[in-house]
XYZ file of N, CA and C in Angstrom:
738
model
N -22.347 -67.335 -19.629
C -23.587 -67.544 -20.383
C -23.853 -69.046 -20.496
N -25.079 -69.479 -20.184
C -25.374 -70.908 -20.255
C -25.565 -71.341 -21.709
N -25.526 -72.665 -21.972
C -25.566 -73.147 -23.359
C -26.773 -72.663 -24.156
N -27.951 -72.620 -23.529
C -29.142 -72.163 -24.248
C -28.975 -70.714 -24.686
N -28.479 -69.884 -23.792
C -28.270 -68.473 -24.135
C -27.239 -68.316 -25.252
N -26.204 -69.141 -25.230
C -25.191 -69.077 -26.294
C -25.833 -69.354 -27.647
N -26.646 -70.407 -27.716
C -27.278 -70.773 -28.982
C -28.298 -69.734 -29.423
N -29.006 -69.148 -28.474
C -30.009 -68.134 -28.813
C -29.374 -66.802 -29.192
N -28.095 -66.656 -28.917
C -27.404 -65.407 -29.247
C -26.402 -65.591 -30.380
N -26.648 -66.581 -31.224
C -25.759 -66.790 -32.370
C -25.727 -65.556 -33.258
N -24.549 -65.181 -33.648
C -24.381 -64.089 -34.605
C -23.158 -64.384 -35.474
N -23.185 -63.891 -36.692
C -22.071 -64.097 -37.612
C -20.921 -63.160 -37.272
N -19.722 -63.723 -37.178
C -18.514 -62.941 -36.886
C -17.651 -62.875 -38.150
N -17.274 -61.664 -38.524
C -16.456 -61.488 -39.730
C -15.060 -60.944 -39.441
N -14.819 -60.539 -38.218
C -13.489 -60.064 -37.838
C -13.014 -60.864 -36.633
N -11.823 -61.440 -36.772
C -11.288 -62.310 -35.730
C -9.922 -61.816 -35.259
N -9.585 -62.167 -34.033
C -8.225 -61.945 -33.556
C -7.299 -62.939 -34.263
N -6.045 -62.591 -34.357
C -5.098 -63.426 -35.101
C -4.645 -64.659 -34.327
N -5.041 -64.765 -33.076
C -4.589 -65.886 -32.248
C -5.088 -67.215 -32.810
N -4.200 -68.206 -32.931
C -4.596 -69.509 -33.464
C -5.430 -70.292 -32.460
N -6.174 -71.253 -32.972
C -6.956 -72.112 -32.091
C -6.045 -73.165 -31.468
N -6.117 -73.365 -30.157
C -5.307 -74.407 -29.519
C -5.590 -75.773 -30.140
N -4.555 -76.579 -30.383
C -4.724 -77.879 -31.042
C -5.760 -78.780 -30.371
N -5.810 -78.769 -29.038
C -6.755 -79.638 -28.346
C -8.189 -79.241 -28.655
N -8.475 -77.930 -28.687
C -9.826 -77.481 -28.995
C -10.177 -77.752 -30.449
N -9.205 -77.598 -31.337
C -9.429 -77.923 -32.744
C -9.785 -79.395 -32.895
N -9.058 -80.247 -32.202
C -9.308 -81.685 -32.265
C -10.707 -82.025 -31.766
N -11.128 -81.367 -30.695
C -12.464 -81.609 -30.146
C -13.535 -81.208 -31.152
N -13.378 -80.051 -31.776
C -14.370 -79.588 -32.754
C -14.476 -80.554 -33.927
N -13.350 -81.053 -34.400
C -13.375 -82.000 -35.513
C -14.028 -83.313 -35.098
N -13.773 -83.755 -33.870
C -14.412 -84.979 -33.381
C -15.919 -84.797 -33.266
N -16.346 -83.625 -32.822
C -17.783 -83.349 -32.712
C -18.429 -83.364 -34.092
N -17.766 -82.770 -35.078
C -18.300 -82.794 -36.442
C -18.422 -84.229 -36.945
N -17.431 -85.060 -36.650
C -17.442 -86.448 -37.094
C -18.513 -87.276 -36.393
N -18.931 -86.856 -35.185
C -19.939 -87.597 -34.432
C -21.363 -87.205 -34.814
N -21.505 -86.318 -35.766
C -22.821 -85.845 -36.180
C -23.649 -86.976 -36.779
N -24.970 -86.902 -36.591
C -25.873 -87.854 -37.235
C -25.620 -87.861 -38.740
N -25.718 -89.051 -39.354
C -25.414 -89.180 -40.776
C -26.405 -90.120 -41.441
N -26.851 -89.784 -42.635
C -27.875 -90.559 -43.330
C -27.412 -91.990 -43.592
N -28.201 -92.954 -43.104
C -27.943 -94.380 -43.309
C -26.587 -94.823 -42.760
N -25.980 -94.001 -41.925
C -24.678 -94.337 -41.374
C -23.556 -94.344 -42.396
N -23.800 -93.718 -43.560
C -22.828 -93.772 -44.659
C -21.686 -92.767 -44.501
N -21.879 -91.748 -43.647
C -20.840 -90.728 -43.413
C -20.326 -90.152 -44.738
N -21.292 -89.712 -45.558
C -20.980 -89.290 -46.929
C -20.553 -87.829 -47.019
N -19.667 -87.436 -46.144
C -19.123 -86.082 -46.197
C -17.668 -86.129 -45.748
N -16.943 -85.101 -46.107
C -15.577 -84.929 -45.617
C -15.346 -83.458 -45.316
N -14.305 -83.185 -44.553
C -13.943 -81.818 -44.173
C -12.511 -81.568 -44.616
N -12.308 -80.470 -45.309
C -10.954 -80.080 -45.697
C -10.575 -78.830 -44.907
N -9.550 -78.966 -44.079
C -9.047 -77.818 -43.318
C -8.018 -77.083 -44.174
N -8.206 -75.792 -44.333
C -7.318 -74.995 -45.178
C -6.208 -74.407 -44.313
N -4.986 -74.879 -44.522
C -3.842 -74.417 -43.729
C -2.841 -73.604 -44.554
N -2.892 -73.729 -45.871
C -1.986 -72.999 -46.760
C -2.519 -71.580 -46.975
N -1.790 -70.544 -46.556
C -2.267 -69.164 -46.712
C -2.571 -68.791 -48.160
N -1.793 -69.305 -49.102
C -2.037 -68.994 -50.511
C -3.345 -69.615 -50.983
N -3.621 -70.819 -50.520
C -4.882 -71.473 -50.870
C -6.050 -70.721 -50.246
N -5.871 -70.296 -49.016
C -6.915 -69.525 -48.333
C -7.203 -68.229 -49.098
N -6.161 -67.581 -49.584
C -6.325 -66.345 -50.355
C -7.055 -66.614 -51.666
N -6.769 -67.748 -52.291
C -7.444 -68.104 -53.537
C -8.928 -68.365 -53.297
N -9.249 -68.984 -52.167
C -10.651 -69.221 -51.819
C -11.344 -67.898 -51.526
N -10.639 -66.967 -50.906
C -11.198 -65.635 -50.653
C -11.574 -64.952 -51.962
N -10.787 -65.174 -53.008
C -11.103 -64.604 -54.319
C -12.373 -65.222 -54.886
N -12.527 -66.524 -54.729
C -13.756 -67.185 -55.178
C -14.960 -66.598 -54.452
N -14.811 -66.411 -53.150
C -15.905 -65.891 -52.325
C -16.150 -64.401 -52.555
N -15.162 -63.711 -53.126
C -15.220 -62.251 -53.271
C -15.394 -61.587 -51.910
N -14.731 -62.163 -50.913
C -14.766 -61.656 -49.540
C -13.334 -61.721 -49.001
N -12.662 -60.577 -48.976
C -11.241 -60.570 -48.642
C -10.958 -61.082 -47.238
N -11.919 -60.926 -46.324
C -11.659 -61.338 -44.945
C -11.596 -62.854 -44.783
N -12.021 -63.601 -45.805
C -11.884 -65.058 -45.752
C -10.416 -65.436 -45.539
N -9.526 -64.672 -46.144
C -8.093 -64.968 -46.049
C -7.544 -64.743 -44.647
N -8.290 -63.999 -43.816
C -7.805 -63.698 -42.464
C -8.438 -64.572 -41.389
N -9.358 -65.419 -41.765
C -10.011 -66.292 -40.783
C -8.974 -67.267 -40.211
N -8.839 -67.347 -38.888
C -7.817 -68.230 -38.297
C -7.958 -69.692 -38.705
N -9.187 -70.192 -38.692
C -9.422 -71.579 -39.096
C -10.506 -71.588 -40.172
N -10.193 -72.197 -41.302
C -11.145 -72.286 -42.412
C -11.323 -73.746 -42.806
N -12.576 -74.171 -42.853
C -12.908 -75.546 -43.213
C -13.871 -75.532 -44.398
N -13.686 -76.464 -45.312
C -14.620 -76.648 -46.415
C -15.274 -78.015 -46.235
N -16.593 -78.016 -46.139
C -17.358 -79.259 -46.002
C -17.800 -79.706 -47.392
N -17.610 -80.984 -47.676
C -17.919 -81.472 -49.018
C -18.789 -82.731 -48.983
N -19.620 -82.875 -50.012
C -20.260 -84.156 -50.295
C -19.143 -85.127 -50.663
N -19.187 -86.326 -50.097
C -18.138 -87.304 -50.416
C -18.738 -88.690 -50.605
N -19.108 -88.986 -51.848
C -19.534 -90.337 -52.200
C -18.377 -91.119 -52.817
N -17.270 -90.432 -53.047
C -16.094 -91.080 -53.650
C -15.530 -92.162 -52.736
N -15.403 -91.834 -51.456
C -14.793 -92.790 -50.515
C -15.581 -94.101 -50.487
N -16.908 -94.004 -50.356
C -17.714 -95.222 -50.285
C -17.717 -95.975 -51.613
N -17.626 -95.223 -52.723
C -17.519 -95.874 -54.031
C -16.245 -96.710 -54.107
N -15.150 -96.148 -53.619
C -13.880 -96.874 -53.629
C -13.939 -98.097 -52.714
N -14.573 -97.939 -51.562
C -14.694 -99.064 -50.625
C -15.429 -100.222 -51.286
N -16.530 -99.901 -51.989
C -17.309 -100.942 -52.665
C -16.518 -101.568 -53.809
N -15.853 -100.724 -54.606
C -15.113 -101.231 -55.763
C -13.939 -102.118 -55.338
N -13.316 -101.797 -54.232
C -12.203 -102.625 -53.757
C -12.675 -104.005 -53.307
N -14.003 -104.143 -53.154
C -14.586 -105.447 -52.832
C -15.273 -106.061 -54.047
N -15.017 -105.461 -55.226
C -15.570 -106.001 -56.460
C -17.015 -105.651 -56.705
N -17.522 -104.623 -56.030
C -18.927 -104.236 -56.158
C -19.024 -102.884 -56.845
N -19.830 -102.829 -57.903
C -20.113 -101.555 -58.569
C -21.619 -101.395 -58.693
N -22.082 -100.160 -58.636
C -23.517 -99.900 -58.714
C -23.749 -98.471 -59.162
N -24.773 -98.281 -60.006
C -25.129 -96.927 -60.430
C -25.657 -96.098 -59.269
N -26.109 -96.783 -58.199
C -26.684 -96.044 -57.069
C -25.658 -95.148 -56.392
N -24.367 -95.446 -56.569
C -23.336 -94.608 -55.950
C -23.302 -93.213 -56.566
N -23.944 -93.069 -57.737
C -23.927 -91.793 -58.441
C -25.275 -91.079 -58.424
N -26.292 -91.695 -57.836
C -27.628 -91.113 -57.979
C -27.821 -89.884 -57.089
N -28.925 -89.175 -57.353
C -29.185 -87.918 -56.643
C -29.396 -88.142 -55.157
N -29.892 -89.329 -54.783
C -30.097 -89.618 -53.365
C -28.765 -89.586 -52.619
N -27.738 -90.185 -53.198
C -26.422 -90.177 -52.553
C -25.882 -88.748 -52.447
N -26.136 -87.957 -53.491
C -25.671 -86.572 -53.464
C -26.324 -85.804 -52.320
N -27.650 -85.912 -52.214
C -28.340 -85.147 -51.181
C -28.105 -85.715 -49.783
N -27.854 -87.023 -49.681
C -27.425 -87.572 -48.395
C -26.130 -86.900 -47.947
N -25.186 -86.807 -48.874
C -23.906 -86.187 -48.551
C -24.043 -84.712 -48.243
N -24.926 -84.036 -48.983
C -25.144 -82.597 -48.746
C -25.705 -82.378 -47.348
N -26.706 -83.189 -46.991
C -27.308 -83.067 -45.666
C -26.297 -83.412 -44.576
N -25.555 -84.494 -44.773
C -24.532 -84.878 -43.794
C -23.542 -83.740 -43.564
N -23.083 -83.125 -44.661
C -22.093 -82.050 -44.556
C -22.667 -80.839 -43.835
N -23.911 -80.484 -44.176
C -24.532 -79.304 -43.569
C -24.766 -79.498 -42.075
N -25.233 -80.691 -41.693
C -25.483 -80.957 -40.274
C -24.167 -80.979 -39.498
N -23.141 -81.575 -40.083
C -21.833 -81.620 -39.416
C -21.283 -80.213 -39.210
N -21.459 -79.363 -40.224
C -20.983 -77.982 -40.104
C -21.707 -77.259 -38.975
N -23.024 -77.447 -38.878
C -23.774 -76.758 -37.836
C -23.439 -77.295 -36.450
N -23.181 -78.593 -36.347
C -22.733 -79.145 -35.067
C -21.418 -78.502 -34.636
N -20.534 -78.307 -35.606
C -19.237 -77.694 -35.323
C -19.420 -76.239 -34.908
N -20.347 -75.541 -35.551
C -20.643 -74.154 -35.186
C -21.129 -74.071 -33.747
N -22.094 -74.924 -33.401
C -22.643 -74.893 -32.045
C -21.553 -75.173 -31.013
N -20.730 -76.180 -31.284
C -19.663 -76.526 -30.343
C -18.645 -75.398 -30.223
N -18.307 -74.779 -31.355
C -17.332 -73.689 -31.333
C -17.849 -72.505 -30.523
N -19.111 -72.152 -30.728
C -19.672 -71.007 -30.011
C -19.825 -71.305 -28.526
N -20.136 -72.547 -28.193
C -20.191 -72.928 -26.779
C -18.805 -72.834 -26.138
N -17.762 -72.968 -26.961
C -16.394 -72.852 -26.468
C -15.856 -71.436 -26.490
N -16.712 -70.470 -26.837
C -16.298 -69.074 -26.821
C -15.747 -68.543 -28.133
N -15.807 -69.348 -29.190
C -15.312 -68.903 -30.490
C -16.440 -68.271 -31.307
N -16.055 -67.529 -32.327
C -17.008 -66.976 -33.271
C -16.955 -67.761 -34.569
N -18.042 -67.712 -35.330
C -18.120 -68.498 -36.561
C -18.739 -67.687 -37.690
N -18.428 -68.117 -38.908
C -19.027 -67.502 -40.093
C -19.090 -68.554 -41.196
N -20.257 -68.659 -41.820
C -20.420 -69.562 -42.955
C -20.050 -68.843 -44.250
N -19.540 -69.606 -45.212
C -19.231 -69.066 -46.535
C -19.939 -69.896 -47.608
N -21.211 -69.563 -47.848
C -21.908 -70.184 -48.975
C -21.343 -69.701 -50.291
N -20.577 -68.620 -50.218
C -20.006 -68.008 -51.422
C -18.929 -68.863 -52.080
N -18.541 -69.981 -51.466
C -17.615 -70.884 -52.165
C -18.274 -71.451 -53.419
N -19.608 -71.372 -53.487
C -20.331 -71.879 -54.653
C -20.338 -70.884 -55.803
N -19.704 -69.721 -55.615
C -19.611 -68.749 -56.708
C -18.894 -69.333 -57.920
N -17.939 -70.213 -57.661
C -17.156 -70.805 -58.748
C -16.792 -72.232 -58.364
N -17.749 -73.131 -58.563
C -17.545 -74.526 -58.168
C -16.376 -75.175 -58.915
N -16.271 -74.998 -60.236
C -15.121 -75.608 -60.919
C -13.779 -75.160 -60.336
N -13.682 -73.895 -59.942
C -12.438 -73.403 -59.354
C -12.188 -74.046 -57.994
N -13.252 -74.187 -57.190
C -13.091 -74.836 -55.889
C -12.666 -76.292 -56.062
N -13.241 -76.959 -57.048
C -12.863 -78.347 -57.321
C -11.386 -78.426 -57.697
N -10.953 -77.454 -58.494
C -9.541 -77.406 -58.891
C -8.636 -77.114 -57.697
N -9.001 -76.116 -56.903
C -8.163 -75.720 -55.769
C -8.020 -76.842 -54.744
N -9.120 -77.551 -54.500
C -9.128 -78.583 -53.462
C -8.787 -79.969 -54.003
N -8.572 -80.041 -55.323
C -8.225 -81.308 -55.974
C -9.278 -82.380 -55.667
N -10.541 -82.012 -55.859
C -11.637 -82.917 -55.535
C -11.802 -83.973 -56.625
N -11.854 -85.246 -56.256
C -12.093 -86.303 -57.243
C -13.571 -86.373 -57.612
N -13.911 -87.276 -58.533
C -15.313 -87.457 -58.887
C -16.117 -87.862 -57.651
N -17.408 -87.647 -57.729
C -18.343 -88.004 -56.660
C -18.083 -87.235 -55.367
N -17.497 -86.062 -55.515
C -17.387 -85.123 -54.392
C -17.902 -83.773 -54.869
N -18.240 -82.901 -53.906
C -18.788 -81.597 -54.286
C -18.719 -80.667 -53.081
N -18.266 -79.425 -53.283
C -18.215 -78.483 -52.156
C -19.613 -78.069 -51.712
N -19.813 -77.944 -50.417
C -21.116 -77.565 -49.862
C -21.065 -76.179 -49.233
N -20.182 -76.005 -48.262
C -20.126 -74.723 -47.551
C -18.759 -74.569 -46.891
N -18.330 -73.329 -46.763
C -17.127 -73.031 -46.004
C -17.501 -72.574 -44.605
N -16.613 -72.789 -43.658
C -16.860 -72.389 -42.272
C -15.589 -71.793 -41.680
N -15.700 -70.572 -41.197
C -14.592 -69.919 -40.524
C -14.811 -69.890 -39.022
N -13.753 -70.131 -38.254
C -13.835 -70.150 -36.793
C -12.623 -69.429 -36.211
N -12.843 -68.664 -35.162
C -11.741 -67.994 -34.484
C -12.228 -67.226 -33.275
N -11.310 -66.538 -32.617
C -11.659 -65.700 -31.471
C -12.236 -64.389 -32.002
N -13.461 -64.035 -31.621
C -14.095 -62.831 -32.171
C -13.318 -61.562 -31.845
N -13.295 -60.663 -32.829
C -12.713 -59.341 -32.621
C -13.771 -58.266 -32.861
N -15.016 -58.656 -32.723
C -16.148 -57.742 -32.853
C -17.342 -58.377 -32.142
N -18.335 -57.570 -31.836
C -19.572 -58.085 -31.265
C -20.733 -57.376 -31.949
N -21.109 -57.868 -33.136
C -22.198 -57.226 -33.872
C -23.532 -57.389 -33.156
N -24.454 -56.478 -33.473
C -25.781 -56.579 -32.889
C -26.450 -57.883 -33.314
N -27.331 -58.366 -32.457
C -28.057 -59.593 -32.751
C -29.095 -59.308 -33.834
N -29.014 -60.046 -34.925
C -29.926 -59.814 -36.051
C -31.280 -60.453 -35.769
N -32.363 -59.700 -35.892
C -33.693 -60.242 -35.600
C -34.066 -61.378 -36.549
N -34.957 -62.229 -36.097
C -35.516 -63.300 -36.914
C -37.025 -63.096 -37.033
N -37.599 -63.642 -38.102
C -39.041 -63.504 -38.310
C -39.811 -64.221 -37.198
N -41.061 -63.830 -36.963
C -41.836 -64.446 -35.878
C -42.061 -65.934 -36.129
N -42.182 -66.679 -35.055
C -42.296 -68.127 -35.153
C -43.489 -68.564 -35.994
N -44.600 -67.841 -35.895
C -45.788 -68.259 -36.638
C -45.592 -68.186 -38.147
N -44.558 -67.487 -38.592
C -44.319 -67.362 -40.032
C -43.653 -68.598 -40.628
N -42.966 -69.385 -39.800
C -42.255 -70.536 -40.378
C -42.217 -71.777 -39.494
N -43.066 -71.830 -38.474
C -43.212 -73.042 -37.661
C -44.696 -73.375 -37.604
N -45.069 -74.563 -38.128
C -46.479 -74.927 -38.266
C -46.762 -76.277 -37.603
N -48.011 -76.530 -37.293
C -48.456 -77.817 -36.767
C -49.164 -78.606 -37.864
N -48.693 -79.816 -38.113
C -49.342 -80.807 -38.971
C -49.339 -80.500 -40.469
N -49.512 -79.259 -40.865
C -49.524 -78.950 -42.297
C -49.013 -77.534 -42.525
N -48.669 -77.255 -43.766
C -48.138 -75.938 -44.120
C -49.236 -74.890 -44.012
N -48.923 -73.760 -43.427
C -49.881 -72.667 -43.292
C -49.619 -71.615 -44.361
N -50.658 -71.298 -45.131
C -50.583 -70.238 -46.137
C -51.336 -69.029 -45.597
N -50.709 -67.869 -45.621
C -51.302 -66.653 -45.065
C -51.901 -65.787 -46.171
N -52.949 -65.057 -45.816
C -53.590 -64.165 -46.790
C -52.644 -63.059 -47.225
N -51.883 -62.527 -46.286
C -50.938 -61.460 -46.610
C -49.662 -61.634 -45.797
N -48.585 -61.900 -46.484
C -47.300 -62.036 -45.801
C -46.738 -60.679 -45.393
N -47.107 -59.648 -46.118
C -46.656 -58.308 -45.737
C -47.272 -57.891 -44.407
N -48.547 -58.220 -44.212
C -49.191 -57.917 -42.929
C -48.600 -58.781 -41.822
N -48.376 -60.047 -42.118
C -47.806 -60.968 -41.130
C -46.450 -60.471 -40.630
N -45.672 -59.890 -41.540
C -44.299 -59.505 -41.217
C -44.128 -58.009 -40.995
N -45.225 -57.302 -40.814
C -45.149 -55.846 -40.653
C -44.312 -55.454 -39.439
N -44.580 -56.076 -38.300
C -43.811 -55.752 -37.091
C -42.350 -56.171 -37.245
N -42.138 -57.302 -37.902
C -40.768 -57.770 -38.126
C -40.004 -56.806 -39.028
N -40.680 -56.282 -40.037
C -40.047 -55.292 -40.910
C -39.607 -54.062 -40.120
N -40.461 -53.617 -39.211
C -40.107 -52.455 -38.386
C -38.885 -52.762 -37.520
N -38.852 -53.977 -36.984
C -37.713 -54.390 -36.158
C -36.429 -54.425 -36.989
N -36.542 -54.928 -38.220
C -35.374 -54.991 -39.093
C -34.913 -53.597 -39.509
N -35.847 -52.701 -39.744
C -35.488 -51.326 -40.096
C -34.699 -50.667 -38.962
N -35.133 -50.902 -37.733
C -34.409 -50.358 -36.580
C -33.022 -50.989 -36.472
N -32.955 -52.285 -36.740
C -31.668 -52.990 -36.679
C -30.678 -52.394 -37.675
N -31.109 -52.218 -38.915
C -30.203 -51.681 -39.939
C -29.842 -50.225 -39.669
N -30.763 -49.487 -39.079
C -30.509 -48.071 -38.813
C -29.542 -47.868 -37.648
N -29.531 -48.811 -36.705
C -28.774 -48.610 -35.471
C -27.497 -49.442 -35.382
N -27.269 -50.353 -36.327
C -26.081 -51.195 -36.185
C -24.818 -50.391 -36.465
N -23.700 -50.923 -36.010
C -22.438 -50.181 -36.048
C -21.887 -50.002 -37.458
N -22.073 -51.017 -38.311
C -21.491 -50.966 -39.653
C -22.579 -51.108 -40.713
N -22.323 -50.510 -41.888
C -23.211 -50.642 -43.043
C -24.651 -50.271 -42.706
N -24.818 -49.123 -42.071
C -26.172 -48.656 -41.768
C -26.914 -48.348 -43.063
N -28.191 -48.671 -43.081
C -28.990 -48.378 -44.266
C -30.467 -48.446 -43.917
N -31.294 -47.935 -44.813
C -32.741 -48.045 -44.662
C -33.171 -49.297 -45.412
N -33.634 -50.292 -44.682
C -33.954 -51.569 -45.317
C -34.915 -52.346 -44.435
N -35.548 -53.352 -45.011
C -36.426 -54.246 -44.258
C -36.320 -55.634 -44.870
N -36.880 -56.622 -44.179
C -36.803 -57.995 -44.670
C -37.561 -58.150 -45.982
N -38.795 -57.650 -46.035
C -39.599 -57.846 -47.243
C -39.019 -57.084 -48.432
N -38.401 -55.935 -48.192
C -37.744 -55.212 -49.286
C -36.558 -56.011 -49.818
N -35.835 -56.660 -48.915
C -34.710 -57.490 -49.350
C -35.195 -58.640 -50.226
N -36.304 -59.264 -49.817
C -36.848 -60.382 -50.585
C -37.242 -59.921 -51.982
N -37.924 -58.777 -52.058
C -38.374 -58.266 -53.351
C -37.199 -57.893 -54.248
N -36.112 -57.450 -53.638
C -34.968 -57.007 -54.422
C -33.923 -58.071 -54.670
N -34.136 -59.256 -54.080
C -33.127 -60.315 -54.204
C -33.108 -60.872 -55.622
N -31.944 -60.897 -56.206
C -31.780 -61.410 -57.560
C -30.961 -62.696 -57.533
N -31.161 -63.483 -58.570
C -30.389 -64.722 -58.674
C -28.908 -64.400 -58.830
N -28.087 -65.278 -58.297
C -26.638 -65.138 -58.458
C -26.242 -65.927 -59.704
N -25.903 -65.240 -60.803
C -25.625 -65.948 -62.060
C -24.600 -67.062 -61.914
N -23.596 -66.840 -61.063
C -22.531 -67.823 -60.920
C -23.006 -69.126 -60.288
N -24.206 -69.106 -59.695
C -24.676 -70.298 -58.985
C -25.866 -70.958 -59.684
N -26.065 -70.686 -60.958
C -27.218 -71.220 -61.671
C -26.942 -72.562 -62.341
N -25.726 -73.070 -62.191
C -25.382 -74.325 -62.860
C -24.901 -75.379 -61.863
N -25.407 -75.320 -60.637
C -24.919 -76.248 -59.615
C -25.234 -77.702 -59.960
N -26.435 -77.954 -60.502
C -26.792 -79.325 -60.862
C -25.883 -79.830 -61.975
N -25.688 -78.988 -62.999
C -24.792 -79.395 -64.091
C -23.375 -79.634 -63.580
N -22.943 -78.807 -62.634
C -21.593 -78.969 -62.087
C -21.486 -80.241 -61.252
N -22.568 -80.592 -60.547
C -22.568 -81.850 -59.800
C -22.564 -83.039 -60.760
N -23.291 -82.902 -61.872
C -23.282 -83.973 -62.875
C -21.886 -84.140 -63.477
N -21.180 -83.029 -63.643
C -19.811 -83.103 -64.161
C -18.888 -83.843 -63.197
N -19.300 -83.892 -61.919
C -18.530 -84.633 -60.909
C -18.953 -86.099 -60.824
N -19.890 -86.491 -61.701
C -20.261 -87.899 -61.779
C -21.613 -88.254 -61.208
N -22.304 -87.291 -60.596
C -23.624 -87.579 -60.041
C -24.685 -87.544 -61.142
N -25.746 -88.338 -60.974
C -26.824 -88.406 -61.964
C -28.125 -87.930 -61.325
N -28.762 -86.940 -61.958
C -30.004 -86.383 -61.425
C -31.212 -86.746 -62.275
N -31.004 -87.489 -63.344
C -32.108 -87.959 -64.178
C -31.960 -89.455 -64.383
N -33.096 -90.110 -64.602
C -33.099 -91.565 -64.813
C -32.962 -91.862 -66.303
């Protein structure tokens, strides 16, 4: 499969073979993540590779997803303004800007882009990947488990390994629904716009191998509820030393 086809056939893998990743390929993936574009060249992110099985199991509990503990390679991407703060302080420089919301979101973007670069590289190498946004279910616990200092914050988990399943390709909404020229497009009826997509999603859920159900995209949106555990992310970031108000 050529690189374009690999990227166009991205799918989330939740079951992996137990075979470990060869050290050379692991090193390449980490180098690719480190070479990712970064805001202002500040490289305000870090990656924590989880190698302790007990720690991995504890993270699986936070995620409420038992298969997290079985992922061959697990990485946690974090906002990291701590390192640059220390670099400045060791030169006698202190500034409130090291704690502002701009630095936080620079680090968040850096971490997210690095994670996606790693995903693309891993899939091009024949590996499967899965994101774990569920690490945000309990940020204080993740901070405790990873021993994160101030001015750091967990962003997303990433699992990589040799796939042990090949799930159906999940449909995406039509391009006209979320790709616009020059300005944002507002539609008279989003239900009409997504009618064909809903039918495609209904067929997908009805025919997939696992967790078959009657569902559609718009029904999911209408039924989606807030995750109570994730309603205090700003306060939790402030507890890590970041400032979101002037």
